[in-house]
Amino acid sequence: MIRSPTSNSGCFSSGHKWSWKQRNAVIAELGEMAGAGQRKGKKDDNGIGTAIDFVLSNARLVLGVGGAAVLGIATLAVKRMYDRAISAPSSPTRLSQSGKRSWEEPNWLGSSSRLLTQDMKSNLSRSLQTLPTDPSATDTDFFRPTKPKPSAKRSQVELKKSRLRLSLQEKLFAYYRRKVAIPADEQARAKQAAVDICAELRSFLRAKLPDMPLRDMYLSGSLYDDLQVVTADHIQLIVPLMLEQNLWSCIPGEDTIMNIPGFYLVRRENPEYFPRGSSYWDRCVVGGYLSPKAVADTFEKVVAGSINWPAIGTLLDYVIRPAAPPADLTLEVQYDPERHLFIDFLPSLTLGDIILVAKPHRLAQNDNLWRLSLRSAETARLRALDQCDSGCRCLCLKIFKAVCKSNPALGHLTASQLTNVILHLSQEESDWSQDMLADRFLQALKGLIRYLEAGVLPSALNPKVNLFSELTPEEVDELGYTLYSSLSEPEVLLQT
């Protein structure tokens, strides 16, 4: 049974007396809402709006004017909240004629205690107003979890690198103290033994071979430059030859058919005016060129065959004997029960500003070539750079030398090659303070790998010279693999 439209009964009967103006105003508003819902059409219709429109259209017949008013107010509030939620992101900046956003609720809704409270409205309004006004900002990326800023990421990475660098720095200094540095007393004893033997050999040569034109012999090598590592176990005794400047000339290796920079041929000149025998060293000429191998054989006969080393050793309280092959022109000296020193006899000659040594090429077919000696100049430059800025170049070099000496897979790397890697890096980096040791060590390691990958390490003093020219491809591969494997964890190199 349908009740009279004028009755206020059921759950909507609250005893409140509505004036006809209030009732007509509410009914008119509900009618406008129903009409507006119908005019939206199917495009924006989502089912809920249709249901609300149906309820509002029939509420007056079922519930009467008073009940329809209360139901209309509640329904209107719910519908407005729903419309705000779904329409705010798509058109947040659409303004009404009064200057307010179209999705904000009208002021008259705030008078009812059954509707949104003022706090709820303000919170909802603030949250909706914070939505982006740029349509492009409503892309799905806007709702993804916030990612750390690039600057924050960079700072974390830099912090991690800094900690790793400090850890490596400490390990490098610990490795130097534990493995690299040689006690001062050991160095002093080794130097003294070398000086004693040098004096005996000089006296013997002057007495037995007075016509051999030699300059004063001198000791050289890393032991005298304070660049020797691990143990004081080797030194060089330089034996300079005296050559007549008008009888000999140097031909660079790159100008010969062999095309090997860093090596020289020493040619005998003016044989028509100064026949064979005019120079003492004519006895060492092979094919018109002074042979370093023939010169070395001459000294070997003297050093190994003519000198009574056991007697001299007894006199000096050393045990002295020629080293076993293939170490030619090398004496082994035991100056302490547990310490041995190897002395290499190295004939050399100077023509103009070129210093050559009788250290043959690794390939047998090139045994007529003299090697260009740049060791003294390289060492002098390295030490001068360190003295200018109190740098760590020599320290870094000594650590690398100790690593190569202790690791058999790196045994083919020479002190000259490592020195040139440091010199090249010194041209790129200016800060070589002690605090930068770890950074420079890693840079030198990476640089050495790059040179091995290219198969070329140019000399810092003579770029035409490739210091890797005597390495075989297999040796280059082994060196590169060993170093590259340690790149991710360089501390492995310090564990040998």
Short mmCIF file of C-alpha atoms in Angstrom, two decimals:
data_model
loop_
_atom_site.label_atom_id
_atom_site.label_comp_id
_atom_site.label_asym_id
_atom_site.label_seq_id
_atom_site.Cartn_x
_atom_site.Cartn_y
_atom_site.Cartn_z
CA MET A 1 0.00 0.00 0.00
CA ILE A 2 1.41 3.33 -1.04
CA ARG A 3 1.29 5.99 1.64
CA SER A 4 0.10 9.53 1.13
CA PRO A 5 2.71 11.86 -0.26
CA THR A 6 2.13 14.23 2.66
CA SER A 7 2.72 11.73 5.44
CA ASN A 8 6.04 11.47 7.39
CA SER A 9 6.26 7.95 8.67
CA GLY A 10 8.60 4.96 8.74
CA CYS A 11 12.27 5.30 9.31
CA PHE A 12 12.33 8.78 7.86
CA SER A 13 9.81 10.23 10.38
CA SER A 14 11.90 12.31 12.69
CA GLY A 15 9.34 14.85 13.91
CA HIS A 16 11.08 17.64 12.03
CA LYS A 17 8.67 20.05 10.38
CA TRP A 18 9.69 20.94 6.88
CA SER A 19 8.35 24.10 5.32
CA TRP A 20 6.98 23.81 1.87
CA LYS A 21 9.71 26.13 0.59
CA GLN A 22 12.45 23.84 1.98
CA ARG A 23 10.72 20.78 0.61
CA ASN A 24 10.22 22.31 -2.82
CA ALA A 25 13.84 23.53 -2.91
CA VAL A 26 15.14 20.05 -2.08
CA ILE A 27 12.80 18.41 -4.60
CA ALA A 28 13.88 20.91 -7.24
CA GLU A 29 17.54 20.20 -6.51
CA LEU A 30 16.96 16.47 -6.68
CA GLY A 31 15.14 16.94 -9.97
CA GLU A 32 18.06 18.86 -11.40
CA MET A 33 20.42 16.10 -10.27
CA ALA A 34 18.29 13.46 -11.89
CA GLY A 35 18.10 15.46 -15.10
CA ALA A 36 21.82 16.10 -15.08
CA GLY A 37 22.50 12.42 -14.58
CA GLN A 38 20.33 11.59 -17.56
CA ARG A 39 21.96 14.25 -19.76
CA LYS A 40 25.45 12.78 -19.13
CA GLY A 41 24.49 9.99 -21.48
CA LYS A 42 26.05 6.63 -21.82
CA LYS A 43 29.57 7.93 -22.19
CA ASP A 44 30.03 8.77 -18.48
CA ASP A 45 27.39 6.38 -17.12
CA ASN A 46 28.86 3.73 -14.90
CA GLY A 47 25.66 2.04 -13.51
CA ILE A 48 25.74 3.68 -10.08
CA GLY A 49 24.64 7.05 -11.41
CA THR A 50 21.63 5.44 -13.13
CA ALA A 51 20.59 3.69 -9.91
CA ILE A 52 20.86 6.93 -7.93
CA ASP A 53 18.82 8.80 -10.53
CA PHE A 54 16.09 6.13 -10.37
CA VAL A 55 15.91 6.28 -6.56
CA LEU A 56 15.73 10.06 -6.55
CA SER A 57 13.01 10.10 -9.22
CA ASN A 58 10.71 7.76 -7.26
CA ALA A 59 11.55 8.73 -3.67
CA ARG A 60 8.82 11.35 -3.48
CA LEU A 61 6.11 8.86 -4.39
CA VAL A 62 7.33 6.17 -1.96
CA LEU A 63 8.57 8.11 1.05
CA GLY A 64 6.72 11.35 0.88
CA VAL A 65 8.17 14.82 0.75
CA GLY A 66 10.01 14.73 4.09
CA GLY A 67 11.51 11.28 3.65
CA ALA A 68 12.45 12.10 0.09
CA ALA A 69 14.26 15.23 1.27
CA VAL A 70 16.35 13.37 3.86
CA LEU A 71 17.09 10.54 1.45
CA GLY A 72 17.95 13.06 -1.25
CA ILE A 73 20.42 14.93 0.92
CA ALA A 74 22.20 11.71 1.95
CA THR A 75 22.20 10.38 -1.60
CA LEU A 76 23.41 13.69 -2.93
CA ALA A 77 26.36 13.69 -0.53
CA VAL A 78 27.36 10.16 -1.50
CA LYS A 79 27.02 10.90 -5.21
CA ARG A 80 29.06 14.10 -4.92
CA MET A 81 31.83 12.27 -3.06
CA TYR A 82 31.88 9.60 -5.74
CA ASP A 83 31.90 12.18 -8.54
CA ARG A 84 34.78 14.01 -6.92
CA ALA A 85 36.82 10.85 -6.56
CA ILE A 86 36.50 9.83 -10.19
CA SER A 87 36.47 13.24 -11.85
CA ALA A 88 39.17 15.14 -9.92
CA PRO A 89 42.26 13.66 -11.62
CA SER A 90 40.84 14.04 -15.13
CA SER A 91 39.80 17.67 -14.81
CA PRO A 92 41.27 19.11 -11.64
CA THR A 93 41.59 22.65 -12.90
CA ARG A 94 38.12 23.11 -14.35
CA LEU A 95 36.63 26.20 -12.76
CA SER A 96 33.00 27.11 -12.26
CA GLN A 97 31.56 30.55 -12.76
CA SER A 98 32.02 31.31 -9.09
CA GLY A 99 35.77 30.65 -9.38
CA LYS A 100 35.76 27.36 -7.46
CA ARG A 101 36.64 23.96 -8.83
CA SER A 102 33.60 22.18 -10.26
CA TRP A 103 34.20 19.07 -8.19
CA GLU A 104 34.00 20.89 -4.84
CA GLU A 105 30.74 20.46 -2.92
CA PRO A 106 28.31 23.41 -2.63
CA ASN A 107 28.28 25.38 0.60
CA TRP A 108 24.77 24.34 1.65
CA LEU A 109 25.83 20.73 2.25
CA GLY A 110 27.88 21.80 5.25
CA SER A 111 24.81 22.60 7.35
CA SER A 112 23.74 18.98 7.80
CA SER A 113 25.18 16.90 10.63
CA ARG A 114 24.49 13.71 8.68
CA LEU A 115 26.85 14.71 5.85
CA LEU A 116 30.62 15.27 5.62
CA THR A 117 32.13 17.07 8.57
CA GLN A 118 34.24 20.14 7.97
CA ASP A 119 37.48 18.25 8.81
CA MET A 120 36.59 15.49 6.41
CA LYS A 121 35.88 18.01 3.67
CA SER A 122 39.09 19.95 4.23
CA ASN A 123 41.21 16.76 4.28
CA LEU A 124 39.58 15.46 1.15
CA SER A 125 39.90 18.82 -0.57
CA ARG A 126 43.60 19.08 0.31
CA SER A 127 44.35 15.58 -0.92
CA LEU A 128 42.57 16.22 -4.19
CA GLN A 129 44.24 19.57 -4.71
CA THR A 130 47.67 17.93 -4.46
CA LEU A 131 47.01 15.90 -7.58
CA PRO A 132 49.12 16.99 -10.59
CA THR A 133 47.65 19.59 -12.88
CA ASP A 134 49.82 18.56 -15.87
CA PRO A 135 47.97 15.89 -17.90
CA SER A 136 51.26 14.22 -18.73
CA ALA A 137 51.91 13.74 -15.05
CA THR A 138 48.99 11.33 -14.73
CA ASP A 139 50.99 8.67 -16.54
CA THR A 140 51.47 5.38 -14.76
CA ASP A 141 55.00 6.38 -13.75
CA PHE A 142 53.46 8.90 -11.35
CA PHE A 143 52.06 6.12 -9.19
CA ARG A 144 55.20 4.01 -9.10
CA PRO A 145 57.19 3.73 -5.87
CA THR A 146 59.53 6.65 -5.34
CA LYS A 147 63.07 5.86 -6.46
CA PRO A 148 66.16 7.24 -4.74
CA LYS A 149 67.48 10.41 -6.29
CA PRO A 150 70.52 10.03 -8.61
CA SER A 151 72.56 12.22 -6.30
CA ALA A 152 71.77 9.91 -3.38
CA LYS A 153 72.77 6.90 -5.43
CA ARG A 154 75.99 8.58 -6.46
CA SER A 155 76.84 9.44 -2.90
CA GLN A 156 76.26 5.84 -1.81
CA VAL A 157 78.46 4.52 -4.62
CA GLU A 158 81.17 7.04 -3.85
CA LEU A 159 81.01 6.13 -0.16
CA LYS A 160 81.40 2.45 -1.00
CA LYS A 161 84.32 3.18 -3.31
CA SER A 162 85.93 5.32 -0.65
CA ARG A 163 85.69 2.51 1.90
CA LEU A 164 87.15 0.01 -0.57
CA ARG A 165 89.94 2.43 -1.41
CA LEU A 166 90.80 2.95 2.25
CA SER A 167 90.79 -0.80 2.79
CA LEU A 168 93.13 -1.34 -0.19
CA GLN A 169 95.31 1.54 0.98
CA GLU A 170 95.81 -0.10 4.35
CA LYS A 171 96.57 -3.45 2.73
CA LEU A 172 99.11 -1.90 0.37
CA PHE A 173 101.01 -0.24 3.20
CA ALA A 174 100.84 -3.44 5.26
CA TYR A 175 102.12 -5.44 2.28
CA TYR A 176 104.98 -2.99 1.82
CA ARG A 177 106.05 -3.30 5.44
CA ARG A 178 105.65 -7.07 5.53
CA LYS A 179 106.94 -8.13 2.11
CA VAL A 180 108.48 -5.34 0.05
CA ALA A 181 110.81 -3.37 2.29
CA ILE A 182 114.32 -4.74 2.81
CA PRO A 183 115.97 -4.23 6.22
CA ALA A 184 118.71 -1.63 6.13
CA ASP A 185 121.35 -3.98 7.56
CA GLU A 186 120.67 -6.54 4.81
CA GLN A 187 121.08 -3.88 2.13
CA ALA A 188 124.31 -2.66 3.70
CA ARG A 189 125.81 -6.16 3.85
CA ALA A 190 124.88 -6.89 0.24
CA LYS A 191 126.37 -3.62 -0.99
CA GLN A 192 129.57 -4.22 0.93
CA ALA A 193 129.96 -7.70 -0.57
CA ALA A 194 129.48 -6.25 -4.08
CA VAL A 195 132.06 -3.52 -3.43
CA ASP A 196 134.63 -6.06 -2.19
CA ILE A 197 134.23 -8.29 -5.24
CA CYS A 198 134.31 -5.33 -7.63
CA ALA A 199 137.63 -4.21 -6.16
CA GLU A 200 139.13 -7.70 -6.53
CA LEU A 201 137.99 -8.01 -10.15
CA ARG A 202 139.35 -4.57 -11.03
CA SER A 203 142.74 -5.43 -9.57
CA PHE A 204 142.84 -8.75 -11.42
CA LEU A 205 141.98 -7.24 -14.81
CA ARG A 206 144.57 -4.49 -14.46
CA ALA A 207 147.22 -7.02 -13.54
CA LYS A 208 146.42 -9.74 -16.07
CA LEU A 209 145.00 -7.75 -19.00
CA PRO A 210 146.65 -4.32 -18.86
CA ASP A 211 146.05 -3.70 -22.58
CA MET A 212 142.27 -4.14 -22.38
CA PRO A 213 140.82 -0.62 -22.81
CA LEU A 214 138.29 -0.26 -20.01
CA ARG A 215 136.91 2.63 -18.06
CA ASP A 216 136.38 2.38 -14.32
CA MET A 217 133.88 -0.30 -13.38
CA TYR A 218 130.99 0.68 -11.16
CA LEU A 219 128.05 -0.93 -9.42
CA SER A 220 124.54 -0.23 -10.58
CA GLY A 221 121.03 -1.56 -10.28
CA SER A 222 117.97 -1.31 -8.09
CA LEU A 223 119.94 -2.10 -4.94
CA TYR A 224 121.87 1.14 -5.32
CA ASP A 225 118.76 3.10 -6.29
CA ASP A 226 116.80 1.88 -3.24
CA LEU A 227 114.29 0.21 -5.56
CA GLN A 228 115.09 -3.42 -4.83
CA VAL A 229 112.34 -5.41 -3.15
CA VAL A 230 111.79 -8.52 -1.02
CA THR A 231 115.49 -9.46 -0.65
CA ALA A 232 118.83 -7.84 -1.51
CA ASP A 233 119.83 -10.57 -3.93
CA HIS A 234 121.13 -9.01 -7.15
CA ILE A 235 123.26 -6.17 -8.44
CA GLN A 236 124.99 -5.20 -11.68
CA LEU A 237 128.68 -4.56 -12.20
CA ILE A 238 129.00 -2.29 -15.23
CA VAL A 239 132.18 -2.81 -17.26
CA PRO A 240 132.49 0.15 -19.70
CA LEU A 241 134.50 -0.45 -22.89
CA MET A 242 136.67 2.29 -24.41
CA LEU A 243 136.03 2.61 -28.15
CA GLU A 244 137.81 4.83 -30.65
CA GLN A 245 135.23 7.35 -31.81
CA ASN A 246 136.54 7.39 -35.39
CA LEU A 247 136.42 3.60 -35.75
CA TRP A 248 132.91 2.84 -34.54
CA SER A 249 129.39 4.12 -35.21
CA CYS A 250 125.88 3.24 -34.06
CA ILE A 251 123.07 2.23 -36.40
CA PRO A 252 119.55 2.30 -34.89
CA GLY A 253 117.71 -1.00 -35.08
CA GLU A 254 114.74 0.58 -36.86
CA ASP A 255 117.10 1.55 -39.71
CA THR A 256 118.18 -2.04 -40.27
CA ILE A 257 116.47 -4.93 -42.02
CA MET A 258 115.50 -6.29 -38.59
CA ASN A 259 113.53 -3.11 -37.77
CA ILE A 260 113.81 -3.37 -33.96
CA PRO A 261 113.70 -0.01 -32.16
CA GLY A 262 115.59 0.05 -28.88
CA PHE A 263 118.54 -1.92 -30.24
CA TYR A 264 121.63 -0.87 -32.17
CA LEU A 265 124.28 -2.27 -34.43
CA VAL A 266 127.85 -1.06 -33.72
CA ARG A 267 129.61 -0.92 -37.05
CA ARG A 268 133.35 -0.91 -37.64
CA GLU A 269 134.23 2.18 -39.70
CA ASN A 270 137.13 3.14 -41.98
CA PRO A 271 138.67 -0.33 -42.40
CA GLU A 272 140.55 0.88 -45.48
CA TYR A 273 142.44 3.48 -43.43
CA PHE A 274 142.51 1.63 -40.13
CA PRO A 275 142.79 -2.08 -40.91
CA ARG A 276 141.67 -4.89 -38.69
CA GLY A 277 143.74 -4.96 -35.53
CA SER A 278 143.87 -1.20 -35.14
CA SER A 279 141.44 -1.50 -32.25
CA TYR A 280 141.62 -3.95 -29.36
CA TRP A 281 137.97 -4.80 -29.91
CA ASP A 282 138.46 -5.87 -33.51
CA ARG A 283 138.76 -9.40 -32.14
CA CYS A 284 135.08 -9.22 -31.27
CA VAL A 285 133.89 -8.08 -34.73
CA VAL A 286 131.49 -10.41 -36.57
CA GLY A 287 130.45 -9.53 -40.12
CA GLY A 288 131.73 -5.96 -39.82
CA TYR A 289 129.87 -5.28 -36.55
CA LEU A 290 130.97 -5.42 -32.92
CA SER A 291 129.20 -8.45 -31.47
CA PRO A 292 127.89 -8.16 -27.91
CA LYS A 293 127.96 -11.94 -27.65
CA ALA A 294 131.66 -12.07 -28.57
CA VAL A 295 132.44 -9.36 -26.00
CA ALA A 296 130.50 -11.25 -23.32
CA ASP A 297 132.36 -14.48 -24.19
CA THR A 298 135.68 -12.68 -23.70
CA PHE A 299 134.74 -11.58 -20.21
CA GLU A 300 133.27 -14.95 -19.38
CA LYS A 301 136.62 -16.60 -20.01
CA VAL A 302 138.24 -14.16 -17.63
CA VAL A 303 135.57 -14.20 -14.92
CA ALA A 304 134.78 -17.90 -14.94
CA GLY A 305 138.01 -19.46 -16.09
CA SER A 306 140.95 -17.29 -15.00
CA ILE A 307 140.08 -16.08 -11.53
CA ASN A 308 140.43 -18.30 -8.49
CA TRP A 309 137.19 -17.32 -6.82
CA PRO A 310 137.34 -19.87 -3.97
CA ALA A 311 140.64 -18.37 -2.81
CA ILE A 312 139.28 -14.83 -3.05
CA GLY A 313 136.15 -15.95 -1.20
CA THR A 314 138.21 -17.36 1.64
CA LEU A 315 140.11 -14.09 1.86
CA LEU A 316 136.89 -12.06 2.01
CA ASP A 317 134.99 -14.57 4.19
CA TYR A 318 132.48 -15.20 1.38
CA VAL A 319 131.53 -18.24 -0.64
CA ILE A 320 131.97 -17.22 -4.30
CA ARG A 321 131.30 -19.29 -7.40
CA PRO A 322 130.18 -18.68 -10.98
CA ALA A 323 126.44 -19.07 -11.33
CA ALA A 324 125.08 -22.13 -13.11
CA PRO A 325 124.06 -21.79 -16.77
CA PRO A 326 122.23 -20.14 -18.42
CA ALA A 327 123.28 -17.24 -16.19
CA ASP A 328 126.33 -16.11 -18.15
CA LEU A 329 128.72 -13.64 -16.58
CA THR A 330 127.11 -13.98 -13.16
CA LEU A 331 128.72 -14.66 -9.81
CA GLU A 332 126.83 -16.13 -6.87
CA VAL A 333 128.02 -14.80 -3.54
CA GLN A 334 126.97 -16.20 -0.18
CA TYR A 335 127.80 -13.46 2.31
CA ASP A 336 125.60 -14.78 5.14
CA PRO A 337 124.51 -18.34 5.90
CA GLU A 338 120.99 -17.60 4.61
CA ARG A 339 121.67 -14.78 2.15
CA HIS A 340 122.89 -14.93 -1.44
CA LEU A 341 123.82 -12.15 -3.85
CA PHE A 342 124.03 -12.50 -7.64
CA ILE A 343 126.42 -10.11 -9.40
CA ASP A 344 125.86 -9.65 -13.14
CA PHE A 345 128.84 -8.48 -15.21
CA LEU A 346 127.45 -6.21 -17.88
CA PRO A 347 129.80 -4.84 -20.58
CA SER A 348 128.68 -1.46 -21.89
CA LEU A 349 129.80 1.20 -24.34
CA THR A 350 129.06 4.86 -24.90
CA LEU A 351 129.05 6.55 -28.30
CA GLY A 352 128.01 10.17 -28.08
CA ASP A 353 124.96 10.32 -25.82
CA ILE A 354 123.94 6.72 -26.53
CA ILE A 355 124.59 4.11 -23.84
CA LEU A 356 124.46 0.46 -24.95
CA VAL A 357 124.81 -2.75 -22.93
CA ALA A 358 125.71 -6.28 -23.99
CA LYS A 359 122.36 -7.70 -22.98
CA PRO A 360 121.24 -9.69 -26.02
CA HIS A 361 117.84 -9.81 -27.62
CA ARG A 362 115.72 -12.80 -26.59
CA LEU A 363 115.61 -14.08 -30.16
CA ALA A 364 118.81 -15.83 -31.13
CA GLN A 365 118.85 -14.44 -34.66
CA ASN A 366 119.25 -10.93 -33.20
CA ASP A 367 122.26 -11.68 -31.01
CA ASN A 368 124.38 -9.13 -32.91
CA LEU A 369 122.33 -6.24 -31.52
CA TRP A 370 123.30 -4.07 -28.55
CA ARG A 371 120.51 -3.01 -26.22
CA LEU A 372 119.79 0.66 -25.61
CA SER A 373 120.10 1.36 -21.89
CA LEU A 374 117.48 3.75 -20.51
CA ARG A 375 117.35 2.40 -16.97
CA SER A 376 119.45 5.16 -15.40
CA ALA A 377 117.47 7.91 -17.14
CA GLU A 378 114.11 6.31 -16.26
CA THR A 379 115.08 5.91 -12.62
CA ALA A 380 116.40 9.46 -12.42
CA ARG A 381 113.15 10.87 -13.82
CA LEU A 382 111.03 8.79 -11.45
CA ARG A 383 113.00 9.87 -8.41
CA ALA A 384 113.02 13.51 -9.52
CA LEU A 385 109.22 13.51 -9.85
CA ASP A 386 108.86 12.07 -6.35
CA GLN A 387 111.27 14.60 -4.90
CA CYS A 388 109.28 17.48 -6.39
CA ASP A 389 105.98 16.57 -4.76
CA SER A 390 106.93 13.98 -2.11
CA GLY A 391 105.00 11.48 -4.20
CA CYS A 392 104.44 7.74 -3.96
CA ARG A 393 105.65 6.73 -7.45
CA CYS A 394 108.67 4.78 -6.21
CA LEU A 395 106.54 3.19 -3.50
CA CYS A 396 103.95 2.10 -6.07
CA LEU A 397 106.70 0.74 -8.35
CA LYS A 398 108.27 -1.28 -5.54
CA ILE A 399 104.91 -2.85 -4.66
CA PHE A 400 104.40 -3.86 -8.29
CA LYS A 401 107.92 -5.30 -8.48
CA ALA A 402 107.34 -7.35 -5.33
CA VAL A 403 104.03 -8.67 -6.71
CA CYS A 404 105.70 -9.74 -9.96
CA LYS A 405 108.68 -11.26 -8.14
CA SER A 406 106.44 -13.30 -5.85
CA ASN A 407 104.02 -14.45 -8.57
CA PRO A 408 105.56 -16.82 -11.16
CA ALA A 409 102.80 -16.01 -13.68
CA LEU A 410 104.04 -12.39 -13.72
CA GLY A 411 107.73 -13.20 -13.89
CA HIS A 412 108.09 -11.98 -17.49
CA LEU A 413 107.36 -8.38 -16.50
CA THR A 414 110.59 -6.42 -16.06
CA ALA A 415 111.43 -3.49 -13.84
CA SER A 416 111.80 -1.28 -16.91
CA GLN A 417 108.28 -2.09 -18.12
CA LEU A 418 106.76 -1.39 -14.71
CA THR A 419 108.74 1.85 -14.40
CA ASN A 420 107.43 3.07 -17.73
CA VAL A 421 103.84 2.29 -16.73
CA ILE A 422 104.31 4.56 -13.70
CA LEU A 423 105.96 7.26 -15.81
CA HIS A 424 103.10 7.23 -18.31
CA LEU A 425 100.57 7.50 -15.49
CA SER A 426 102.54 10.41 -14.03
CA GLN A 427 101.88 12.33 -17.23
CA GLU A 428 98.13 11.84 -16.74
CA GLU A 429 97.84 12.30 -12.96
CA SER A 430 99.41 15.12 -10.98
CA ASP A 431 98.42 14.13 -7.44
CA TRP A 432 100.79 11.42 -6.19
CA SER A 433 100.52 12.05 -2.47
CA GLN A 434 100.72 9.12 -0.11
CA ASP A 435 96.95 9.19 0.39
CA MET A 436 96.47 8.45 -3.32
CA LEU A 437 98.51 5.23 -3.33
CA ALA A 438 95.50 2.92 -3.70
CA ASP A 439 94.02 4.96 -6.55
CA ARG A 440 97.31 5.13 -8.43
CA PHE A 441 97.95 1.42 -7.87
CA LEU A 442 94.60 0.52 -9.43
CA GLN A 443 95.15 2.95 -12.30
CA ALA A 444 98.58 1.49 -13.01
CA LEU A 445 97.10 -2.01 -12.92
CA LYS A 446 94.38 -1.05 -15.42
CA GLY A 447 96.92 0.75 -17.58
CA LEU A 448 99.19 -2.30 -17.66
CA ILE A 449 96.25 -4.46 -18.75
CA ARG A 450 95.46 -2.01 -21.57
CA TYR A 451 99.06 -2.07 -22.77
CA LEU A 452 99.07 -5.86 -22.75
CA GLU A 453 95.79 -5.94 -24.63
CA ALA A 454 97.30 -3.68 -27.30
CA GLY A 455 100.60 -5.56 -27.25
CA VAL A 456 102.49 -2.27 -27.15
CA LEU A 457 104.12 -0.42 -24.25
CA PRO A 458 105.96 2.63 -25.61
CA SER A 459 108.97 3.84 -23.71
CA ALA A 460 108.30 7.08 -21.85
CA LEU A 461 111.71 8.40 -22.94
CA ASN A 462 111.74 6.99 -26.48
CA PRO A 463 108.21 6.35 -27.81
CA LYS A 464 109.54 4.41 -30.79
CA VAL A 465 110.63 1.62 -28.47
CA ASN A 466 108.02 -1.06 -27.70
CA LEU A 467 108.98 -2.60 -24.38
CA PHE A 468 106.75 -5.62 -25.10
CA SER A 469 108.51 -6.46 -28.37
CA GLU A 470 110.36 -9.44 -26.86
CA LEU A 471 107.30 -11.07 -25.31
CA THR A 472 105.66 -13.94 -27.16
CA PRO A 473 101.88 -13.91 -27.75
CA GLU A 474 101.48 -16.73 -25.23
CA GLU A 475 103.34 -14.75 -22.57
CA VAL A 476 101.22 -11.66 -23.26
CA ASP A 477 98.04 -13.73 -22.91
CA GLU A 478 99.18 -15.25 -19.63
CA LEU A 479 100.17 -11.89 -18.18
CA GLY A 480 96.94 -10.25 -19.31
CA TYR A 481 94.78 -13.07 -17.97
CA THR A 482 96.51 -13.06 -14.57
CA LEU A 483 96.21 -9.31 -14.13
CA TYR A 484 92.66 -9.08 -15.49
CA SER A 485 91.52 -11.85 -13.13
CA SER A 486 92.76 -9.80 -10.20
CA LEU A 487 91.14 -6.57 -11.33
CA SER A 488 87.89 -7.19 -9.42
CA GLU A 489 89.82 -8.09 -6.26
CA PRO A 490 93.34 -6.60 -6.41
CA GLU A 491 94.05 -7.79 -2.86
CA VAL A 492 94.67 -11.25 -4.36
CA LEU A 493 97.94 -9.96 -5.80
CA LEU A 494 99.11 -9.10 -2.29
CA GLN A 495 98.58 -12.61 -0.95
CA THR A 496 101.47 -14.18 -2.85
#
